[in-house]
PDB file of C-alpha atoms in Angstrom:
ATOM      1  CA  MET A  14      80.023  57.452  91.336  1.00 53.00           C
ATOM      2  CA  LYS A  15      81.076  58.835  87.930  1.00 56.00           C
ATOM      3  CA  LYS A  16      79.818  62.280  88.958  1.00 52.00           C
ATOM      4  CA  LEU A  17      81.891  62.142  92.139  1.00 46.00           C
ATOM      5  CA  ILE A  18      85.037  61.192  90.214  1.00 49.00           C
ATOM      6  CA  CYS A  19      84.417  64.006  87.703  1.00 46.00           C
ATOM      7  CA  LEU A  20      83.895  66.453  90.559  1.00 47.00           C
ATOM      8  CA  ILE A  21      87.160  65.402  92.207  1.00 51.00           C
ATOM      9  CA  PHE A  22      89.044  66.084  88.964  1.00 51.00           C
ATOM     10  CA  LEU A  23      87.302  69.424  88.345  1.00 51.00           C
ATOM     11  CA  LEU A  24      87.809  70.913  91.822  1.00 50.00           C
ATOM     12  CA  PRO A  25      91.476  71.814  91.290  1.00 54.00           C
ATOM     13  CA  LEU A  26      90.590  73.523  88.006  1.00 50.00           C
ATOM     14  CA  LEU A  27      87.835  75.560  89.610  1.00 48.00           C
ATOM     15  CA  ASN A  28      90.107  76.550  92.455  1.00 53.00           C
ATOM     16  CA  ALA A  29      92.872  77.614  90.049  1.00 52.00           C
ATOM     17  CA  CYS A  30      90.502  80.073  88.354  1.00 51.00           C
ATOM     18  CA  SER A  31      89.359  81.796  91.520  1.00 48.00           C
ATOM     19  CA  ASP A  32      90.647  85.224  92.546  1.00 49.00           C
ATOM     20  CA  SER A  33      91.609  83.960  95.997  1.00 46.00           C
ATOM     21  CA  SER A  34      94.575  82.037  94.576  1.00 45.00           C
ATOM     22  CA  ALA A  35      96.399  85.183  93.423  1.00 50.00           C
ATOM     23  CA  ASP A  36      99.555  85.652  95.469  1.00 58.00           C
ATOM     24  CA  VAL A  37     100.688  89.237  95.736  1.00 65.00           C
ATOM     25  CA  THR A  38     104.006  89.454  97.520  1.00 76.00           C
ATOM     26  CA  GLN A  39     104.773  92.679  99.315  1.00 87.00           C
ATOM     27  CA  TYR A  40     108.492  93.368  99.357  1.00 92.00           C
ATOM     28  CA  THR A  41     110.275  95.487 101.905  1.00 94.00           C
ATOM     29  CA  ALA A  42     113.848  96.658 102.017  1.00 95.00           C
ATOM     30  CA  GLU A  43     116.236  94.620 104.113  1.00 95.00           C
ATOM     31  CA  ALA A  44     118.766  96.023 106.521  1.00 95.00           C
ATOM     32  CA  ILE A  45     122.319  96.416 105.295  1.00 95.00           C
ATOM     33  CA  HIS A  46     124.666  94.991 107.901  1.00 95.00           C
ATOM     34  CA  GLU A  47     128.180  96.120 108.738  1.00 92.00           C
ATOM     35  CA  HIS A  48     129.872  93.216 106.935  1.00 94.00           C
ATOM     36  CA  ASP A  49     127.589  92.993 103.877  1.00 96.00           C
ATOM     37  CA  ARG A  50     129.449  93.189 100.577  1.00 96.00           C
ATOM     38  CA  CYS A  51     128.331  94.663  97.288  1.00 93.00           C
ATOM     39  CA  HIS A  52     126.855  92.014  95.001  1.00 95.00           C
ATOM     40  CA  LEU A  53     128.561  93.595  91.980  1.00 91.00           C
ATOM     41  CA  CYS A  54     132.019  94.714  93.098  1.00 92.00           C
ATOM     42  CA  GLY A  55     132.512  92.990  96.465  1.00 90.00           C
ATOM     43  CA  MET A  56     133.264  96.168  98.436  1.00 93.00           C
ATOM     44  CA  MET A  57     132.029  96.601 102.011  1.00 95.00           C
ATOM     45  CA  ILE A  58     128.719  98.420 101.605  1.00 95.00           C
ATOM     46  CA  THR A  59     128.552 100.468 104.802  1.00 94.00           C
ATOM     47  CA  LYS A  60     132.171 101.626 104.614  1.00 93.00           C
ATOM     48  CA  TYR A  61     131.469 104.211 101.902  1.00 91.00           C
ATOM     49  CA  PRO A  62     129.225 107.282 101.525  1.00 94.00           C
ATOM     50  CA  GLY A  63     126.195 107.791  99.331  1.00 95.00           C
ATOM     51  CA  PRO A  64     122.877 106.031  98.758  1.00 96.00           C
ATOM     52  CA  LYS A  65     122.841 102.255  98.400  1.00 96.00           C
ATOM     53  CA  GLY A  66     120.493  99.881  96.607  1.00 97.00           C
ATOM     54  CA  GLN A  67     119.082  96.370  96.748  1.00 98.00           C
ATOM     55  CA  VAL A  68     117.177  94.083  94.427  1.00 98.00           C
ATOM     56  CA  HIS A  69     114.612  91.359  95.157  1.00 97.00           C
ATOM     57  CA  LEU A  70     114.713  88.594  92.533  1.00 96.00           C
ATOM     58  CA  LYS A  71     112.014  86.081  91.567  1.00 94.00           C
ATOM     59  CA  GLY A  72     112.229  82.878  93.569  1.00 91.00           C
ATOM     60  CA  GLN A  73     115.335  83.963  95.511  1.00 92.00           C
ATOM     61  CA  SER A  74     115.607  84.323  99.270  1.00 91.00           C
ATOM     62  CA  ILE A  75     118.964  86.104  99.090  1.00 92.00           C
ATOM     63  CA  VAL A  76     118.659  89.811  98.318  1.00 96.00           C
ATOM     64  CA  PRO A  77     121.573  91.278  96.327  1.00 97.00           C
ATOM     65  CA  LYS A  78     122.705  94.519  97.977  1.00 97.00           C
ATOM     66  CA  PHE A  79     124.903  97.179  96.421  1.00 96.00           C
ATOM     67  CA  CYS A  80     127.419  99.735  97.680  1.00 95.00           C
ATOM     68  CA  SER A  81     125.914 102.378  95.397  1.00 95.00           C
ATOM     69  CA  THR A  82     122.857 103.033  93.301  1.00 95.00           C
ATOM     70  CA  ARG A  83     125.189 103.051  90.273  1.00 94.00           C
ATOM     71  CA  ASP A  84     126.204  99.427  90.955  1.00 94.00           C
ATOM     72  CA  MET A  85     122.560  98.490  91.541  1.00 96.00           C
ATOM     73  CA  PHE A  86     121.613  99.950  88.150  1.00 96.00           C
ATOM     74  CA  ASN A  87     124.573  98.280  86.424  1.00 94.00           C
ATOM     75  CA  PHE A  88     123.258  94.952  87.734  1.00 96.00           C
ATOM     76  CA  ALA A  89     119.529  95.601  87.289  1.00 96.00           C
ATOM     77  CA  LEU A  90     119.781  96.901  83.721  1.00 96.00           C
ATOM     78  CA  GLN A  91     121.549  93.800  82.386  1.00 95.00           C
ATOM     79  CA  SER A  92     119.019  91.948  80.234  1.00 92.00           C
ATOM     80  CA  GLU A  93     119.573  88.604  81.989  1.00 93.00           C
ATOM     81  CA  ASN A  94     118.807  90.239  85.375  1.00 94.00           C
ATOM     82  CA  LYS A  95     116.084  92.682  84.322  1.00 92.00           C
ATOM     83  CA  ARG A  96     113.382  90.042  83.836  1.00 93.00           C
ATOM     84  CA  GLN A  97     114.119  88.444  87.227  1.00 95.00           C
ATOM     85  CA  ILE A  98     113.559  91.591  89.290  1.00 96.00           C
ATOM     86  CA  GLU A  99     110.539  91.751  91.568  1.00 96.00           C
ATOM     87  CA  ALA A 100     111.425  94.917  93.529  1.00 97.00           C
ATOM     88  CA  LEU A 101     114.237  97.445  93.909  1.00 97.00           C
ATOM     89  CA  PHE A 102     114.976  99.814  96.782  1.00 98.00           C
ATOM     90  CA  VAL A 103     117.282 102.818  97.152  1.00 98.00           C
ATOM     91  CA  HIS A 104     118.045 105.236  99.979  1.00 97.00           C
ATOM     92  CA  ASP A 105     116.224 108.545  99.949  1.00 98.00           C
ATOM     93  CA  ALA A 106     119.162 110.968 100.050  1.00 97.00           C
ATOM     94  CA  GLY A 107     116.700 113.748 100.785  1.00 97.00           C
ATOM     95  CA  VAL A 108     116.161 112.509 104.340  1.00 97.00           C
ATOM     96  CA  THR A 109     119.214 110.447 105.256  1.00 97.00           C
ATOM     97  CA  ASN A 110     122.820 111.283 106.048  1.00 95.00           C
ATOM     98  CA  TRP A 111     124.995 111.097 102.900  1.00 95.00           C
ATOM     99  CA  GLU A 112     127.952 109.613 104.768  1.00 94.00           C
ATOM    100  CA  LYS A 113     125.951 106.906 106.566  1.00 95.00           C
ATOM    101  CA  PRO A 114     122.528 106.273 104.972  1.00 96.00           C
ATOM    102  CA  THR A 115     120.084 104.560 107.314  1.00 96.00           C
ATOM    103  CA  ASP A 116     117.965 101.522 106.499  1.00 95.00           C
ATOM    104  CA  ASP A 117     114.702 103.219 107.466  1.00 97.00           C
ATOM    105  CA  THR A 118     115.035 105.570 104.462  1.00 97.00           C
ATOM    106  CA  PHE A 119     114.744 102.981 101.675  1.00 98.00           C
ATOM    107  CA  VAL A 120     112.153 103.812  99.002  1.00 98.00           C
ATOM    108  CA  ASP A 121     110.876 102.079  95.878  1.00 98.00           C
ATOM    109  CA  ALA A 122     113.570 102.619  93.236  1.00 98.00           C
ATOM    110  CA  LYS A 123     111.062 102.620  90.384  1.00 97.00           C
ATOM    111  CA  THR A 124     109.216 105.649  91.746  1.00 98.00           C
ATOM    112  CA  ALA A 125     112.332 107.475  92.972  1.00 98.00           C
ATOM    113  CA  TRP A 126     114.060 110.409  91.276  1.00 98.00           C
ATOM    114  CA  TYR A 127     117.777 110.447  90.475  1.00 98.00           C
ATOM    115  CA  VAL A 128     120.468 113.050  90.027  1.00 97.00           C
ATOM    116  CA  TYR A 129     123.047 111.915  87.494  1.00 95.00           C
ATOM    117  CA  GLY A 130     126.284 113.797  86.815  1.00 92.00           C
ATOM    118  CA  THR A 131     126.579 115.352  90.253  1.00 92.00           C
ATOM    119  CA  SER A 132     129.855 116.501  91.794  1.00 92.00           C
ATOM    120  CA  LYS A 133     128.920 114.665  94.995  1.00 90.00           C
ATOM    121  CA  LYS A 134     131.044 111.555  95.392  1.00 85.00           C
ATOM    122  CA  ALA A 135     129.949 108.090  96.418  1.00 85.00           C
ATOM    123  CA  VAL A 136     131.801 104.766  96.480  1.00 83.00           C
ATOM    124  CA  MET A 137     133.797 104.780  93.247  1.00 75.00           C
ATOM    125  CA  GLY A 138     133.334 108.258  91.898  1.00 72.00           C
ATOM    126  CA  PRO A 139     130.245 110.237  90.924  1.00 76.00           C
ATOM    127  CA  ALA A 140     127.025 109.223  92.572  1.00 83.00           C
ATOM    128  CA  VAL A 141     123.652 108.460  91.072  1.00 94.00           C
ATOM    129  CA  ALA A 142     121.855 110.178  93.943  1.00 97.00           C
ATOM    130  CA  SER A 143     118.378 108.842  94.730  1.00 98.00           C
ATOM    131  CA  PHE A 144     115.404 110.741  96.156  1.00 98.00           C
ATOM    132  CA  LYS A 145     111.793 109.934  96.987  1.00 98.00           C
ATOM    133  CA  HIS A 146     110.620 113.398  95.926  1.00 98.00           C
ATOM    134  CA  LYS A 147     111.474 115.268  92.738  1.00 98.00           C
ATOM    135  CA  ALA A 148     111.712 118.547  94.668  1.00 98.00           C
ATOM    136  CA  ASP A 149     114.519 117.104  96.829  1.00 98.00           C
ATOM    137  CA  ALA A 150     116.337 115.857  93.724  1.00 98.00           C
ATOM    138  CA  THR A 151     116.017 119.280  92.083  1.00 98.00           C
ATOM    139  CA  LYS A 152     117.361 121.046  95.184  1.00 98.00           C
ATOM    140  CA  PHE A 153     120.295 118.612  95.319  1.00 97.00           C
ATOM    141  CA  ALA A 154     121.056 119.141  91.597  1.00 97.00           C
ATOM    142  CA  GLU A 155     121.033 122.921  92.086  1.00 97.00           C
ATOM    143  CA  GLU A 156     123.600 122.584  94.869  1.00 96.00           C
ATOM    144  CA  PHE A 157     125.836 119.810  93.494  1.00 95.00           C
ATOM    145  CA  GLY A 158     125.075 119.800  89.758  1.00 95.00           C
ATOM    146  CA  GLY A 159     123.643 117.043  87.599  1.00 96.00           C
ATOM    147  CA  ALA A 160     120.460 116.213  85.764  1.00 97.00           C
ATOM    148  CA  VAL A 161     117.246 115.116  87.501  1.00 98.00           C
ATOM    149  CA  LEU A 162     115.990 111.864  85.938  1.00 98.00           C
ATOM    150  CA  ALA A 163     113.159 109.400  86.480  1.00 98.00           C
ATOM    151  CA  TYR A 164     113.947 105.697  86.991  1.00 98.00           C
ATOM    152  CA  ASP A 165     113.257 104.747  83.368  1.00 97.00           C
ATOM    153  CA  LYS A 166     115.741 107.369  82.102  1.00 97.00           C
ATOM    154  CA  ILE A 167     118.705 105.617  83.776  1.00 96.00           C
ATOM    155  CA  THR A 168     120.257 103.346  81.135  1.00 95.00           C
ATOM    156  CA  ILE A 169     123.400 101.277  80.684  1.00 92.00           C
ATOM    157  CA  GLU A 170     124.500 103.725  77.995  1.00 93.00           C
ATOM    158  CA  LEU A 171     124.069 106.675  80.358  1.00 92.00           C
ATOM    159  CA  LEU A 172     126.067 104.942  83.101  1.00 90.00           C
ATOM    160  CA  ALA A 173     128.800 104.033  80.598  1.00 88.00           C
ATOM    161  CA  GLY A 174     129.061 107.682  79.555  1.00 82.00           C
ATOM    162  CA  GLU A 175     127.977 107.046  75.960  1.00 56.00           C
TER     163      GLU A 175
END
């Protein structure tokens, strides 16, 4: 009887150590609807040109969406938000229409390439244009100006113009 009681108490511990208990969540970009508003500034997202962004947060079912990649970065780079982020998505401006980006062109923001300092306008001024491929970002920068940067080179200081 003592062995049975011990076994009952040990089973949860054994199960907790197994590889089968590892939950790996696969995130996908959500559609941006006509009346969705930017999580940061409150503007209507689909009303304005340029690539948009969205962030999936730990333990949250609501996905903050943004009218521009600049607003997404301004939210995601804040220290209190940074540690809560599970996934980020941005439009691939290399394959979608600048004026009306489509939801089927979202890519992983962390592996995307960005053009900062471009003359191309988005919601509230200069865009932080996002691209799946570096070659597309380089071509865009040659046409509209700006520097081609990887995800980890976009900082709050850069966005603030410091």
